[in-house]
Short mmCIF file of C-alpha atoms and ligand atoms in Angstrom, two decimals:
data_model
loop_
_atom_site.label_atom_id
_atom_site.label_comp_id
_atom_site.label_asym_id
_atom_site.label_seq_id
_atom_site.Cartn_x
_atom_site.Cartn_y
_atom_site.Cartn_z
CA UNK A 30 67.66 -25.95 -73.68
CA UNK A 31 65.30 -28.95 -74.71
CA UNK A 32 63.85 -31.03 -72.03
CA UNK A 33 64.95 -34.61 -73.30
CA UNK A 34 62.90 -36.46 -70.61
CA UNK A 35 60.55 -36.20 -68.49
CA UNK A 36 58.34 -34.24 -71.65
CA UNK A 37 56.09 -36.89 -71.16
CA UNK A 38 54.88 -37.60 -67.61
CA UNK A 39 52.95 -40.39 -67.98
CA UNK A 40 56.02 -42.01 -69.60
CA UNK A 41 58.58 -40.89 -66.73
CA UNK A 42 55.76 -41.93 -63.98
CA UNK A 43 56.25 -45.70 -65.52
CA UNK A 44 59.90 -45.75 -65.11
CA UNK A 45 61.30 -48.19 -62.97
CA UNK A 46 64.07 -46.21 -60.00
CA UNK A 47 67.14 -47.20 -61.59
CA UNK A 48 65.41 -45.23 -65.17
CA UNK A 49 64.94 -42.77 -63.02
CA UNK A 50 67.69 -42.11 -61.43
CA UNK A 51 69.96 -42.14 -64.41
CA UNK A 52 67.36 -39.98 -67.07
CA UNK A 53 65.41 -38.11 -65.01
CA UNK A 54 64.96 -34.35 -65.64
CA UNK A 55 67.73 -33.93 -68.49
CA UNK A 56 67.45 -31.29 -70.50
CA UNK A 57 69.64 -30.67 -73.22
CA UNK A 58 71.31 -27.53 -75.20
CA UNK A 59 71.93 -27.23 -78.98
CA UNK A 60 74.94 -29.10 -78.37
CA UNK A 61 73.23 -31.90 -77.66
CA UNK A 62 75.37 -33.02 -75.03
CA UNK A 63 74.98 -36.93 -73.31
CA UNK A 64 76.34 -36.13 -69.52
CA UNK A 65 74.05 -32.67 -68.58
CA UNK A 66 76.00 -29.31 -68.73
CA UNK A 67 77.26 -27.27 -66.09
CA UNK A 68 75.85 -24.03 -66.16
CA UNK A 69 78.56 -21.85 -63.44
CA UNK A 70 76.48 -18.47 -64.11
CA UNK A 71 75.12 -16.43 -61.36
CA UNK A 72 73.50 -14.42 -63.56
CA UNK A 73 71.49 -14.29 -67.19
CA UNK A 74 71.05 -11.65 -69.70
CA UNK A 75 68.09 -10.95 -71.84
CA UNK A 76 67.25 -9.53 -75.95
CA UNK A 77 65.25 -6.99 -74.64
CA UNK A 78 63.85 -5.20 -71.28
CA UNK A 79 60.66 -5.70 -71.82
CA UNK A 80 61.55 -10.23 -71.39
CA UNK A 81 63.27 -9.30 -68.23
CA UNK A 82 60.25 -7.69 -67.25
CA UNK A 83 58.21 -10.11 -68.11
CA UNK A 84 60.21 -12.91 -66.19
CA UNK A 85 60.28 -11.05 -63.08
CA UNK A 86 56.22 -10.41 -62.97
CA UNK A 87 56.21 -14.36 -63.59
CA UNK A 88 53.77 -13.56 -67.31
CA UNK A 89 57.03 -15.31 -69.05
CA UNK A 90 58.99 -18.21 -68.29
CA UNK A 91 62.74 -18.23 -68.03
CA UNK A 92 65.64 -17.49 -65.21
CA UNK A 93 66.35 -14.08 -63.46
CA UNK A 94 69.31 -15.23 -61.28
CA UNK A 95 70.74 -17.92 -59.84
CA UNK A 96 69.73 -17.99 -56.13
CA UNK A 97 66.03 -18.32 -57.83
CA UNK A 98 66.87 -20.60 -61.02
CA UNK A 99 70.29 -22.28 -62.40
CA UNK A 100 69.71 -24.68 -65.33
CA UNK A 101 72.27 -27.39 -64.00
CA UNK A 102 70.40 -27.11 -60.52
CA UNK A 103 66.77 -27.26 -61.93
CA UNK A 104 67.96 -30.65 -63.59
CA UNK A 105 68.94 -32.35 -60.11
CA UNK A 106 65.97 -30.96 -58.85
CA UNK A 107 63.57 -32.72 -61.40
CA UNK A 108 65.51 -35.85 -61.34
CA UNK A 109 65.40 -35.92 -57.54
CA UNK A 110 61.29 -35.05 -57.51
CA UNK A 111 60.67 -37.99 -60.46
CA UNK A 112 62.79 -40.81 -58.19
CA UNK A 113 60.96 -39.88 -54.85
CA UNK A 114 57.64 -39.85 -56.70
CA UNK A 115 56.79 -35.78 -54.99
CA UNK A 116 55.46 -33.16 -57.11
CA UNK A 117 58.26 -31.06 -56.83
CA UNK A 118 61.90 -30.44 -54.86
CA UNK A 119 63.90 -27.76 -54.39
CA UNK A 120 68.07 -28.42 -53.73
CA UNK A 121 70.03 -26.31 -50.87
CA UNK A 122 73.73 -25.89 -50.00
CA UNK A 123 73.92 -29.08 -47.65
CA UNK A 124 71.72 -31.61 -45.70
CA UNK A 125 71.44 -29.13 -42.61
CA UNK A 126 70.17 -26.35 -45.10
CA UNK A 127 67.57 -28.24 -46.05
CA UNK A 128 66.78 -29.65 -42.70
CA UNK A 129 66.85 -26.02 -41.41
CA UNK A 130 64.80 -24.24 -44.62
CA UNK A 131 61.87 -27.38 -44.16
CA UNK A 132 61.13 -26.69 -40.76
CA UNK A 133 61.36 -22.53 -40.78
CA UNK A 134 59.72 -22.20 -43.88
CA UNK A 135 56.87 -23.26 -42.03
CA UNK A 136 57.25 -22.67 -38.32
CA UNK A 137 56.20 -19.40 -36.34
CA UNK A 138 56.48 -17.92 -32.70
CA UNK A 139 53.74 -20.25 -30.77
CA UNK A 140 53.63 -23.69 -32.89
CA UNK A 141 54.80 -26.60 -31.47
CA UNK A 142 57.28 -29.46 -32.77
CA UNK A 143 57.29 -33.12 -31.95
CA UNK A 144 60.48 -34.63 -33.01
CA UNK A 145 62.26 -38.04 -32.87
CA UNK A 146 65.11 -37.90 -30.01
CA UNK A 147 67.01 -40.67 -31.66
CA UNK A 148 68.70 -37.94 -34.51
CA UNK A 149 71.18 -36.17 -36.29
CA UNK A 150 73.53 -34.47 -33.74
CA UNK A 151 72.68 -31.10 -35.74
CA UNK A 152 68.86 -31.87 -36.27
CA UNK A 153 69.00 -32.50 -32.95
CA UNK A 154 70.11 -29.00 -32.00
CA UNK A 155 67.71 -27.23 -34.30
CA UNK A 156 65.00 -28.83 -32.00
CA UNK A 157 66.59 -28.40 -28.83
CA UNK A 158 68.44 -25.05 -29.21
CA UNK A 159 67.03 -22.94 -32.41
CA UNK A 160 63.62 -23.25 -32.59
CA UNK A 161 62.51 -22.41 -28.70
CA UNK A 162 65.15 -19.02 -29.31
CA UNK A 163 62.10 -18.00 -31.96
CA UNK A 164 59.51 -18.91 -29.34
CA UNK A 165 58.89 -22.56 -30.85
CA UNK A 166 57.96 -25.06 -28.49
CA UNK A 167 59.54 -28.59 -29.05
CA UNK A 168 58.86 -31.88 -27.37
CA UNK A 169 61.17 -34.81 -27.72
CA UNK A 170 60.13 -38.59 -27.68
CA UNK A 171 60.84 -42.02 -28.35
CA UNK A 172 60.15 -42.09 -31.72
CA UNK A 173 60.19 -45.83 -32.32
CA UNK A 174 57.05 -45.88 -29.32
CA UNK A 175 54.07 -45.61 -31.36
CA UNK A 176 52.13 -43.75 -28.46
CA UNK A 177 54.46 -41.25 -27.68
CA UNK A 178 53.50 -39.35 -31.18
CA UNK A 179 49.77 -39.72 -29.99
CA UNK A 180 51.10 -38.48 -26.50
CA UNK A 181 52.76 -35.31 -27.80
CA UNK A 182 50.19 -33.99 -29.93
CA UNK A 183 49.13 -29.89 -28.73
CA UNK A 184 46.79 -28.15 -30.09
CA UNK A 185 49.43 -25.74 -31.52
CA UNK A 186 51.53 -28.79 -32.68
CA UNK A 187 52.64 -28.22 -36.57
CA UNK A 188 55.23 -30.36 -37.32
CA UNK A 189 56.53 -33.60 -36.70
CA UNK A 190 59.94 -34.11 -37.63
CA UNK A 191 61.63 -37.29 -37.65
CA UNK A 192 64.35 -39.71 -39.03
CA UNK A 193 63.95 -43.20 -39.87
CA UNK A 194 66.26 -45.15 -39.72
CA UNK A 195 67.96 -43.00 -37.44
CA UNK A 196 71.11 -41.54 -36.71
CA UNK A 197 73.00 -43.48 -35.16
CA UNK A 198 70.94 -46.05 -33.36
CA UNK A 199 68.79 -47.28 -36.29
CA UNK A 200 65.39 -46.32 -34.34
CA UNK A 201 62.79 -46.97 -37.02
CA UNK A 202 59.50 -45.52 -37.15
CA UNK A 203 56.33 -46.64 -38.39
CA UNK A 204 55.88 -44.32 -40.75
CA UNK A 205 52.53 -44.79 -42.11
CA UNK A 206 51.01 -44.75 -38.19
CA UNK A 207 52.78 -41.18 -37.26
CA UNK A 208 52.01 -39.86 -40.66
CA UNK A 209 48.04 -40.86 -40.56
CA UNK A 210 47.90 -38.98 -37.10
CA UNK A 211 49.74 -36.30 -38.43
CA UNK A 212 47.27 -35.65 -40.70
CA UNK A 213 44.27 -36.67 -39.03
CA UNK A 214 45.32 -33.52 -36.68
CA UNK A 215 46.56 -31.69 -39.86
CA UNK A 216 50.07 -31.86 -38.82
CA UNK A 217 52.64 -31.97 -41.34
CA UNK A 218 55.52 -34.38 -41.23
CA UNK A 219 58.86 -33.59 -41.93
CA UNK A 220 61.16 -36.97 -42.57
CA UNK A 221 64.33 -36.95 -42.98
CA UNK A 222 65.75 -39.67 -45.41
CA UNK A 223 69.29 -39.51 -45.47
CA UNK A 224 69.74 -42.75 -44.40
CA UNK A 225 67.94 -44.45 -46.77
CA UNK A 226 67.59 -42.31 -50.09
CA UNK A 227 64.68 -42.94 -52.60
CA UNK A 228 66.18 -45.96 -53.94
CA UNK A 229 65.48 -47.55 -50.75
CA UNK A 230 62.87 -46.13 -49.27
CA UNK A 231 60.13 -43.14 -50.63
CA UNK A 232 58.22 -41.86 -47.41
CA UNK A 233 55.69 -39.76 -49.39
CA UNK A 234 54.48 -43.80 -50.28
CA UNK A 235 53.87 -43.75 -46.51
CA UNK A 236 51.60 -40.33 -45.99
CA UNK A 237 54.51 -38.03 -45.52
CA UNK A 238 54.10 -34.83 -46.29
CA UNK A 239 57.67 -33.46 -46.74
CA UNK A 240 60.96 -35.26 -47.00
CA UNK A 241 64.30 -33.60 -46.69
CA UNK A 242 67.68 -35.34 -47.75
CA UNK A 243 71.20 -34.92 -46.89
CA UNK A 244 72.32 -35.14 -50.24
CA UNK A 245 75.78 -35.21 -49.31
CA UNK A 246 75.61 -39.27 -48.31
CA UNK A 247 74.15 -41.68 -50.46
CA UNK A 248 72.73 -39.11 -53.23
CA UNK A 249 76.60 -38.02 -53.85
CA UNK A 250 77.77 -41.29 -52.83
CA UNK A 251 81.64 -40.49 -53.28
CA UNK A 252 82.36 -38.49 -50.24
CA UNK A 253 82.57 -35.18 -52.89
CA UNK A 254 80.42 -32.51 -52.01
CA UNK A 255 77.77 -31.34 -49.37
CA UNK A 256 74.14 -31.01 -50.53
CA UNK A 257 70.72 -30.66 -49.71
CA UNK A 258 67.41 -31.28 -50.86
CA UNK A 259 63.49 -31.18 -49.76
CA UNK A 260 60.76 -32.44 -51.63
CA UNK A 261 57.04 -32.22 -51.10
CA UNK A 262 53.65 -30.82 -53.01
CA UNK A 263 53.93 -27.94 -55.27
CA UNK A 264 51.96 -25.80 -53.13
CA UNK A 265 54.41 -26.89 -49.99
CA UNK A 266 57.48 -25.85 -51.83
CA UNK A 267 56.35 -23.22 -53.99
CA UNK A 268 54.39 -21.66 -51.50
CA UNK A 269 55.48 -21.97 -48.17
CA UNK A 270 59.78 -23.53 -49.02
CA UNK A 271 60.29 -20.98 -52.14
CA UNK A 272 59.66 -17.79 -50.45
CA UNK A 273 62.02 -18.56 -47.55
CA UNK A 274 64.38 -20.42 -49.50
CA UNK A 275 64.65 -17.31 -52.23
CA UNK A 276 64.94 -14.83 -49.50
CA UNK A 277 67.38 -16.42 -47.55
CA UNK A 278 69.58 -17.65 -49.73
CA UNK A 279 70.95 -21.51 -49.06
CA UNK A 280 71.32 -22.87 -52.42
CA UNK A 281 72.64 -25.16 -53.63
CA UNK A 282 75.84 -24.26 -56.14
CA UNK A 283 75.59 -25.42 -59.60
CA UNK A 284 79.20 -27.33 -59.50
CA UNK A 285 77.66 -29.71 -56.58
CA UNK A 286 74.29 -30.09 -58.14
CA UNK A 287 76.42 -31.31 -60.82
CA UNK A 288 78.51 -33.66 -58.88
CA UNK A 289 75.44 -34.83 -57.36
CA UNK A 290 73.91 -35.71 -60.69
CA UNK A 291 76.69 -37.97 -61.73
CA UNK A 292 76.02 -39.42 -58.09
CA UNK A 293 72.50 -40.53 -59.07
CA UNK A 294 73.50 -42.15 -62.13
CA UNK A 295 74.78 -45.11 -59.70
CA UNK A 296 72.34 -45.04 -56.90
CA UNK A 297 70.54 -47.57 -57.18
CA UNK A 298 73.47 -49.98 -58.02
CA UNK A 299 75.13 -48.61 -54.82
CA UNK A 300 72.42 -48.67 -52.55
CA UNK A 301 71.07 -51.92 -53.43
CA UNK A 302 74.87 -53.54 -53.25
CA UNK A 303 75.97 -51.49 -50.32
CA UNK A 304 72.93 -52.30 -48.08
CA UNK A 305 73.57 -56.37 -49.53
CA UNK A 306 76.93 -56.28 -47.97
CA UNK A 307 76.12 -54.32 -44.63
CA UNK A 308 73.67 -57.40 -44.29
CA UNK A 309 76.48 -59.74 -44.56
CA UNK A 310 79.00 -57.34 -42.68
CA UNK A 311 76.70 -57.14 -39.78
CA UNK A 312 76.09 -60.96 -39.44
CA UNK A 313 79.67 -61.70 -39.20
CA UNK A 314 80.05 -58.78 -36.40
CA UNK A 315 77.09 -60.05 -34.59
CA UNK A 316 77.87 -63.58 -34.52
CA UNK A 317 80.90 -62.06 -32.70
CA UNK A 318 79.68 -59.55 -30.33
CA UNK A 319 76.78 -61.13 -28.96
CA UNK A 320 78.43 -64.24 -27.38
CA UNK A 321 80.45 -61.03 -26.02
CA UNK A 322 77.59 -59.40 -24.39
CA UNK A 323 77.85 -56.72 -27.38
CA UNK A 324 74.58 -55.77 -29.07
CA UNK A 325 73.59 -54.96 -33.04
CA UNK A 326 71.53 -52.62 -34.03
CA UNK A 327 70.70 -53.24 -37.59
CA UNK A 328 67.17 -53.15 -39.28
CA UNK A 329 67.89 -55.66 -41.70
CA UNK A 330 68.70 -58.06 -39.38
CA UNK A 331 66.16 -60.28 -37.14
CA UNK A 332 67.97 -59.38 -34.05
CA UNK A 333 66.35 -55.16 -34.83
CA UNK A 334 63.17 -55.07 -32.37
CA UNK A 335 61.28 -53.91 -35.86
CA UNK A 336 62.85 -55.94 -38.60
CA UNK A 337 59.95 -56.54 -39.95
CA UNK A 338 58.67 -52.69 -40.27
CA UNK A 339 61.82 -51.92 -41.36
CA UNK A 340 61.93 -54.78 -44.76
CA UNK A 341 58.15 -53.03 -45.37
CA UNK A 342 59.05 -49.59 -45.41
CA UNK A 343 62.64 -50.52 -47.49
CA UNK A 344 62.17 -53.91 -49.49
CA UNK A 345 65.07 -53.18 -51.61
CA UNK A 346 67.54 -52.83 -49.57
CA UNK A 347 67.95 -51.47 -45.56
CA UNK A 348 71.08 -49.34 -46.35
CA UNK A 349 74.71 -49.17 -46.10
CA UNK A 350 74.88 -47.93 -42.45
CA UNK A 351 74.35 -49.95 -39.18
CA UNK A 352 75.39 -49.87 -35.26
CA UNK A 353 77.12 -51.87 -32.91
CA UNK A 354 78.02 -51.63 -29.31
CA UNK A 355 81.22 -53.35 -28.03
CA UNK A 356 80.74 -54.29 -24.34
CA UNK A 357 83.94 -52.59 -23.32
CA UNK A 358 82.52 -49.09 -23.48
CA UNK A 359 85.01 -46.48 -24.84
CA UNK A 360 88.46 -47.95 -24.41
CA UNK A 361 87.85 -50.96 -26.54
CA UNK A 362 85.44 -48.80 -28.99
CA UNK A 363 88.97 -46.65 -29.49
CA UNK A 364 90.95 -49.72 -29.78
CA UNK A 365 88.73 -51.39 -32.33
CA UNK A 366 88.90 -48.50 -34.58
CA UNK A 367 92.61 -47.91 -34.12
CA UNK A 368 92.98 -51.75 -35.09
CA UNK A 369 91.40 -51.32 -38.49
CA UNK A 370 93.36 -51.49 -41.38
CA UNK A 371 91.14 -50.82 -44.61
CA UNK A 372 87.79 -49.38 -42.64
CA UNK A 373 88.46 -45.73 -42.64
CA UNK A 374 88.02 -43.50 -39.28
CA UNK A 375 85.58 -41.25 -40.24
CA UNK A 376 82.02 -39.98 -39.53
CA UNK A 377 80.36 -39.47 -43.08
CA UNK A 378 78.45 -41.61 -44.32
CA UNK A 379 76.79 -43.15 -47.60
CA UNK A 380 80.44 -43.00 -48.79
CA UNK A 381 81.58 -46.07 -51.47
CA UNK A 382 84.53 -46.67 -48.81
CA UNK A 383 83.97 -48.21 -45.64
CA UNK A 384 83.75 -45.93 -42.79
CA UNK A 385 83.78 -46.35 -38.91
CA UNK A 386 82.81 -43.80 -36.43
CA UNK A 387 82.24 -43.58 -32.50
CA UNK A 388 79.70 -40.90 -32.40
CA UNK A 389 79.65 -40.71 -28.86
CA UNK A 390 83.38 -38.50 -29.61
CA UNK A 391 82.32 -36.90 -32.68
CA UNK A 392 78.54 -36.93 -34.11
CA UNK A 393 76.92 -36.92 -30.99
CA UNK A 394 79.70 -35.27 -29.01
CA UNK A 395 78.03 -32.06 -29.10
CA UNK A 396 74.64 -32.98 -26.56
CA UNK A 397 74.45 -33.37 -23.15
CA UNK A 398 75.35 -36.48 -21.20
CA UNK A 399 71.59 -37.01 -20.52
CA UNK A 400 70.64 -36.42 -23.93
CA UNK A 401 72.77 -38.93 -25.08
CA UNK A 402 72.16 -41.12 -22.83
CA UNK A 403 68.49 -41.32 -23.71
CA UNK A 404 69.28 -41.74 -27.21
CA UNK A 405 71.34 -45.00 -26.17
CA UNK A 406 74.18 -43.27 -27.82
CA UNK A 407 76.63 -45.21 -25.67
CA UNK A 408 80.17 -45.20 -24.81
CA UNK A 409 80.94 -48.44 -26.59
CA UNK A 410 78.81 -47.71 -29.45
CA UNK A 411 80.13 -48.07 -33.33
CA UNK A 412 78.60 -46.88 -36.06
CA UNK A 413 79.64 -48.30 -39.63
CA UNK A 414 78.97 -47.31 -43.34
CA UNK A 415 79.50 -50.28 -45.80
CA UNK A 416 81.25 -49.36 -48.77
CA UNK A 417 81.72 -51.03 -52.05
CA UNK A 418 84.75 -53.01 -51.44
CA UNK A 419 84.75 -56.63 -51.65
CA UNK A 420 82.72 -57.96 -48.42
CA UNK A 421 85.14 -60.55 -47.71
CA UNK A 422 88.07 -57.93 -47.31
CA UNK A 423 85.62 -55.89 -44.66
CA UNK A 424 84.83 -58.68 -42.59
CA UNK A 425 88.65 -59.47 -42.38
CA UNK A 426 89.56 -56.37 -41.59
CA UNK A 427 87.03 -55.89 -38.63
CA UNK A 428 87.72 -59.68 -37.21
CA UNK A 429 90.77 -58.77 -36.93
CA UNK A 430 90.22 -55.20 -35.29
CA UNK A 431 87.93 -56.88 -32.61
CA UNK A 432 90.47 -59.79 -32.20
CA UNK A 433 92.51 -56.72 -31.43
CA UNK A 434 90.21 -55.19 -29.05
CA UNK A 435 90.26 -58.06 -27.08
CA UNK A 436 86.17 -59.06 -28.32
C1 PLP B 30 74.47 -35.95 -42.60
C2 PLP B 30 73.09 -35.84 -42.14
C3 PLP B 30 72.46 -34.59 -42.06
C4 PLP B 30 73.19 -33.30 -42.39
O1 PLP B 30 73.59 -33.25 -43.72
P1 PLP B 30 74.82 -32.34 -44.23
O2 PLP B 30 74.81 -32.54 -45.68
O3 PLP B 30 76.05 -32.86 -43.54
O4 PLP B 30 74.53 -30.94 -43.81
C5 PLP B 30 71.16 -34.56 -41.63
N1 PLP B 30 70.49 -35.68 -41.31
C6 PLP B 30 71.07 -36.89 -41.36
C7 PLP B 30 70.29 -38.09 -40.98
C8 PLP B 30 72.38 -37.02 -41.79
O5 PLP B 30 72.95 -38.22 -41.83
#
């Protein structure tokens, strides 16, 4: 295998995202292949004991097995390092692997956690339900209320783990305030970026410490496989995320770090068009539902109560996905949705199609009534993910589902 790019850091660190995304970490065999190979091998063999020995004390370079190294994987995870600007990233089997390997890797009996309540329904639950079974306190707050992170801060506190924008309200937080206190109390931050990828926005820019993707949205970007991926300093993930990760075993499998490869190729066209036309999308909805007595929660609209944080932290582009709440709480939510014609039902995201959720039934369905609640996951809330097709055709298609609906 010869490295093709990325030989030559100081050339790589010059690339513009869109270079990045499409050339980063190839490497290429004697074949000389264009599109990187696929390397389905769980295993390696060597010329002689004495290399295998030498691989496994560390004195020699080279792969042992494929929970620890897999050619096809190491390429996704040096492209996916070079385009978030981190030292180094390690893949896992899906977004919740990585969400789960960032914060354990870390984490003992005693620390605390301060984490964003606005969330994944499943990040959500690692915070609320997993963590305090290992004797980890957590405390939950309003993460877009910059005092609450001062607020929560223990003495034992280790991590603070948030999303931004977040799932499926669009909370954003100011990520360069939380991550300067994090640090000045030597606190590390975990973000998670799935809803904004490093085309959009790159947290480490802001003083994060770690970020951990969902891979399987906007990375992927076809709706194909589940992946995972957490990036940080070399001594985060080869000292603290590699032991754990290597132990436990979530990797990622060298088919989907493939698939995810030939994701990244388009990302930054994607991103950059798809977060264009959920602009445009959510003006035409808005115009609509606000006369109504519906609200929008978008961040790259002026109506989002930090627009202007939110065009700071992701000047190309504020993503594909954004919220709306109908007035007429669940019954006309259900009728919208059953009125659409082109706009998929379904709760992924980062998808090229258009794709319409009500996460109070499905993403969300899983917490409490209260918890919910205090997330402002409503009953006539809507969450959308803007697609490639033409905009024109989208807005049609959800006039005419709200005209439906009775909006
Ligand atoms: C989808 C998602 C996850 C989980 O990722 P999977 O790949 O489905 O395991 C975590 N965080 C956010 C914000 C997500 O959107």
């Amino acid at each position: 295998m010869k490295k093709t790019t990325g030989m030559n850091r100081s050339v790589t660190q010059a690339w513009g995202p869109a270079t990045r995304a499409v050339r980063g970490g190839t490497w290429r065999s004697e074949h000389g292949e264009t599109s990187e190979a696929l390397f389905l091998s769980s295993g390696y063999s060597y010329d002689d004991a004495g290399t295998v020995a030498a691989r496994f004390t560390g004195e020699a370079a080279g792969m042992t097995y494929s929970r620890l190294q897999n050619p096809t994987v190491a390429m996704l995870e040096e492209r996916i390092a070079l385009m978030e600007g981190a030292e180094a990233c390690r893949t896992q089997a899906s977004g919740m692997a990585a969400m789960t390997a960032a914060l354990l890797c870390q984490l003992s009996a005693g620390d605390h956690v301060v984490a964003a309540r606005a969330g994944f329904g499943s990040c959500r639950w690692l915070v609320d339900s997993l963590l305090p079974r290992f004797g980890i306190e957590t405390t939950v707050i309003d993460s877009a209320v910059d005092s609450e992170w001062d607020a929560a801060i223990r003495p034992n506190t280790k991590v603070f783990f948030f999303e931004t924008p977040a799932n499926p309200t669009l909370d954003v937080v100011d990520m360069q305030y939380v991550c300067d206190l994090a640090r000045a109390h030597g606190i590390v931050t975990v973000v998670d970026n799935a809803f904004a990828s490093p085309a959009l926005q790159r947290p480490l820019n802001f003083g994060a410490d770690v970020v951990a993707y969902s891979a399987t949205k906007l990375m992927d970007g076809q709706g194909r496989v589940l992946a995972g991926a957490v990036c940080g300093s070399a001594a985060f993930i080869n000292d603290v995320l590699l032991p754990f990760q290597r132990n436990t075993g979530p990797n990622l499998s060298p088919f989907n770090a493939w698939v995810v490869l030939k994701g990244l190729e388009t990302l930054d066209l994607r991103a950059r068009a798809q977060s264009a036309a959920a602009i445009e999308l959510g003006r035409a909805i808005e115009q609509r539902i606000a006369p109504a007595g519906g609200r929008m929660l978008h961040p790259g609209l002026p109506s989002h109560p930090r627009h202007e944080l939110a065009i700071r932290q992701m000047p190309r582009g504020t993503g594909p996905i954004f919220a709306f709440e109908v007035p007429g709480g669940r019954t006309q939510a259900f009728a919208l949705l059953d009125a659409l014609e082109l706009i998929d039902i379904s709760n992924n995201i980062g998808d090229a199609r258009s794709l319409m959720c009500h996460p109070a039934s499905t993403t969300h369905a899983g917490l409490s009534d209260d918890a919910r609640a205090e997330m402002g996951v409503t009953e006539g809330l809507l969450r959308i993910n803007v697609g490639l097709e033409d905009v024109a055709d989208l807005v049609r298609d959800v006039d005419a589902a709200m005209s439906a609906a009775g909006l």
